[in-house]
PDB file of C-alpha atoms in Angstrom:
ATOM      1  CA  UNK A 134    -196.200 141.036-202.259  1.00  0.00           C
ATOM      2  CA  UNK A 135    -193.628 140.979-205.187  1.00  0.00           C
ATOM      3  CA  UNK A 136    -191.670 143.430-203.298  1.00  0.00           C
ATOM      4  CA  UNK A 137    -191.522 141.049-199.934  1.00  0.00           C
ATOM      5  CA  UNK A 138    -190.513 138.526-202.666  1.00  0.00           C
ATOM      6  CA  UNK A 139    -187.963 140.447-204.491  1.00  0.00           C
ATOM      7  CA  UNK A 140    -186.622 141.413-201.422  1.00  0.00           C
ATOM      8  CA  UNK A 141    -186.468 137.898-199.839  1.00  0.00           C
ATOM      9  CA  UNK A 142    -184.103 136.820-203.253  1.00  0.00           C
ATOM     10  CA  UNK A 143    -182.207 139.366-203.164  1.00  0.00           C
ATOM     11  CA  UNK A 144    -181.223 138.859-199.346  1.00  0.00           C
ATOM     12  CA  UNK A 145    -180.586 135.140-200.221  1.00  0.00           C
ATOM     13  CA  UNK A 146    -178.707 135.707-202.731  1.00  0.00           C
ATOM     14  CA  UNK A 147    -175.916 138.411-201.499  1.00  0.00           C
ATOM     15  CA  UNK A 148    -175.711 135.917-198.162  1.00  0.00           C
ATOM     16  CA  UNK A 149    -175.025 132.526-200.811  1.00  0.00           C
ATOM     17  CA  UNK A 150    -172.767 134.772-202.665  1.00  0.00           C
ATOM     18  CA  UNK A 151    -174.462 135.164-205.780  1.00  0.00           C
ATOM     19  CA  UNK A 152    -174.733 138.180-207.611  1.00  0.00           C
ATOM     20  CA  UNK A 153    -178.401 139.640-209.399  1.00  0.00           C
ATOM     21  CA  UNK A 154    -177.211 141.315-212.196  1.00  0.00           C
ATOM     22  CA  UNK A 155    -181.087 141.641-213.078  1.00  0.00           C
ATOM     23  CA  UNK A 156    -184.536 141.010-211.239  1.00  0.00           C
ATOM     24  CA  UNK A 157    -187.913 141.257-213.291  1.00  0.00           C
ATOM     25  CA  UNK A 158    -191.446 140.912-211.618  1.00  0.00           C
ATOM     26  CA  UNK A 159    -193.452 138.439-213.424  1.00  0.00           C
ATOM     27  CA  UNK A 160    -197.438 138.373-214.342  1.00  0.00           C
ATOM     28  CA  UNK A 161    -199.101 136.634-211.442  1.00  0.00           C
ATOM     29  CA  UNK A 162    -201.252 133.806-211.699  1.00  0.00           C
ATOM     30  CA  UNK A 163    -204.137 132.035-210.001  1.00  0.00           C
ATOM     31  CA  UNK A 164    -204.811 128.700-208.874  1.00  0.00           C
ATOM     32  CA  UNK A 165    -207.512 127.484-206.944  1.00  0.00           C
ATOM     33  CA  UNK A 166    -206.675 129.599-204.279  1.00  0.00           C
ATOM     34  CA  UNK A 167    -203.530 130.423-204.449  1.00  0.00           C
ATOM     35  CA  UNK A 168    -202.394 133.578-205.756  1.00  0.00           C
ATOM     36  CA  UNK A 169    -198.546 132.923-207.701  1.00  0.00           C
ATOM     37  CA  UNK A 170    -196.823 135.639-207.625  1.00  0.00           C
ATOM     38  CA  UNK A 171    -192.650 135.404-209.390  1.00  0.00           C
ATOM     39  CA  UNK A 172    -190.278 137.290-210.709  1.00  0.00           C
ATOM     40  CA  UNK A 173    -187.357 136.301-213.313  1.00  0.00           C
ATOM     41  CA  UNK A 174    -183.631 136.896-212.270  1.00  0.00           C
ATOM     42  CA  UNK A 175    -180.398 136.773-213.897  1.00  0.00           C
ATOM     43  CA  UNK A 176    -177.628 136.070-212.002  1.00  0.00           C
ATOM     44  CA  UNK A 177    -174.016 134.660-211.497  1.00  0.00           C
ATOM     45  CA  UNK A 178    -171.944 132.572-208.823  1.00  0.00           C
ATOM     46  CA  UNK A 179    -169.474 129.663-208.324  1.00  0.00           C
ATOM     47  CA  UNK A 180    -170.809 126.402-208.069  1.00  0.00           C
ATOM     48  CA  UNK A 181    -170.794 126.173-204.702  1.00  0.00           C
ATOM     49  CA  UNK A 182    -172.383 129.468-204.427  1.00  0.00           C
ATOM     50  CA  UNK A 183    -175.375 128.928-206.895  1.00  0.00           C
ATOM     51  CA  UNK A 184    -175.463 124.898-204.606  1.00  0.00           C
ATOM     52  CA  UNK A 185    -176.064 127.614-201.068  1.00  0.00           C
ATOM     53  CA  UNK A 186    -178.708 129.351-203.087  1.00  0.00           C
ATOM     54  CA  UNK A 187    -180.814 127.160-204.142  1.00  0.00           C
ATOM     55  CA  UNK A 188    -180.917 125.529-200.931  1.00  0.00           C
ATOM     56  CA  UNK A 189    -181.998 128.454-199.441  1.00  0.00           C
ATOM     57  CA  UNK A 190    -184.790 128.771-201.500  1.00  0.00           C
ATOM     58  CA  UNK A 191    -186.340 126.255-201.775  1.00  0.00           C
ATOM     59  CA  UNK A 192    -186.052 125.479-197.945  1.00  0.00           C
ATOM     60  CA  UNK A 193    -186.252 128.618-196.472  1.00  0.00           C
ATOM     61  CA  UNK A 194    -189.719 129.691-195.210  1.00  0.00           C
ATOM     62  CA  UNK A 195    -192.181 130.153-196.746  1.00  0.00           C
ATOM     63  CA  UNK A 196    -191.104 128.012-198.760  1.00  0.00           C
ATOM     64  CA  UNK A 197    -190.452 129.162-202.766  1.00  0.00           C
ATOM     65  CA  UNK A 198    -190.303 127.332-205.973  1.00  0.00           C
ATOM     66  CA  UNK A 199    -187.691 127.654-208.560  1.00  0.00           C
ATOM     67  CA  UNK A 200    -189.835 127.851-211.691  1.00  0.00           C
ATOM     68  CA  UNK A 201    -187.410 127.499-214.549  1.00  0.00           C
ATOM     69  CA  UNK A 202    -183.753 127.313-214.577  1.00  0.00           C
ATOM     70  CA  UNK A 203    -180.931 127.752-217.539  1.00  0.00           C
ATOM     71  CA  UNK A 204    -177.661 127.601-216.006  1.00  0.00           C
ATOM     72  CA  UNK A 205    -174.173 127.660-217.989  1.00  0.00           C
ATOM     73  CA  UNK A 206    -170.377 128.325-216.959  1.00  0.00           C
ATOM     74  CA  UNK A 207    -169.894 131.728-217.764  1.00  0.00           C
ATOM     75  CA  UNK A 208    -168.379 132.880-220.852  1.00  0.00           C
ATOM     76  CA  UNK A 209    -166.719 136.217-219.768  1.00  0.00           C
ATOM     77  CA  UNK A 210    -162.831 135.662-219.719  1.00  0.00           C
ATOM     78  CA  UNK A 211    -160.284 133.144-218.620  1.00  0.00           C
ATOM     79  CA  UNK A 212    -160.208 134.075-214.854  1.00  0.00           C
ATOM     80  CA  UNK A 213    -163.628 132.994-214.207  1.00  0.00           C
ATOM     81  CA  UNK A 214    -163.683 129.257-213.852  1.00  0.00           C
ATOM     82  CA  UNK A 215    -166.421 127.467-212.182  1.00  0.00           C
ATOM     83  CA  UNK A 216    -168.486 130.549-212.583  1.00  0.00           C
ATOM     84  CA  UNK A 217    -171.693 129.774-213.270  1.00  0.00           C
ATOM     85  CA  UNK A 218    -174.854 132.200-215.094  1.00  0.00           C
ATOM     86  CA  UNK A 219    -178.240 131.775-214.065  1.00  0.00           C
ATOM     87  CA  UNK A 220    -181.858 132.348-215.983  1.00  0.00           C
ATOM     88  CA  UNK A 221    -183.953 131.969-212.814  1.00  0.00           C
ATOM     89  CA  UNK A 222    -187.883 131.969-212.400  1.00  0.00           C
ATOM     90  CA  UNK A 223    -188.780 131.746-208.772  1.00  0.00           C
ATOM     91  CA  UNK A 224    -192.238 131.499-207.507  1.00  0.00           C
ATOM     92  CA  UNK A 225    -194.245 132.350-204.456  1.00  0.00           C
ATOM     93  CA  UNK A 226    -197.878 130.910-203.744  1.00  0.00           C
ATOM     94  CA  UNK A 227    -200.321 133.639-201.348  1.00  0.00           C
ATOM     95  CA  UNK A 228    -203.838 132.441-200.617  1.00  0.00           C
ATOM     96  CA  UNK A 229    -206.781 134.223-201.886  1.00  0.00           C
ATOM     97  CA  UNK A 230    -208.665 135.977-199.495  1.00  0.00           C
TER      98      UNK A 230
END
């Protein structure tokens, strides 16, 4: 399952235009009977980018939930402006069997 999930980000992000630099499974958890399964990600992308992302996320199906979020402009040189880095925890829900 966290491979389907890692897979599905991944996708989503290279077609929004935002670039993993880093994607990190996460312990899953239980509730009720749902099964959460995440994974953390660091990435980058311009505003609008990051904006196409998100959307797709969160209303793509099945439907995923962005945990946690720190987002800052990037600090790497002068030619990156509106470039935005991303601390991302992103969340998937299975049923139990």
């Amino acid at each position: 399952m966290i491979a389907a999930l890692q897979s599905r980000v991944e996708t989503v992000a290279a077609s929004a235009g935002v670039l993993l630099s880093s994607v990190q499974p996460t312990a899953e958890r239980s509730q009720g009977r749902l099964r959460l399964i995440g994974l953390r990600a660091i990435a980058s992308g311009s505003i609008e980018d990051v904006q196409r992302f998100f959307h797709a996320i969160e209303h793509g199906r099945p439907a995923l939930i962005i945990e946690s979020l720190d987002m800052a402009p990037t600090a790497r040189g002068p030619d990156v402006n509106g470039v935005l880095d991303l601390r991302i925890s992103i969340m998937g829900a299975v049923m139990s069997t």
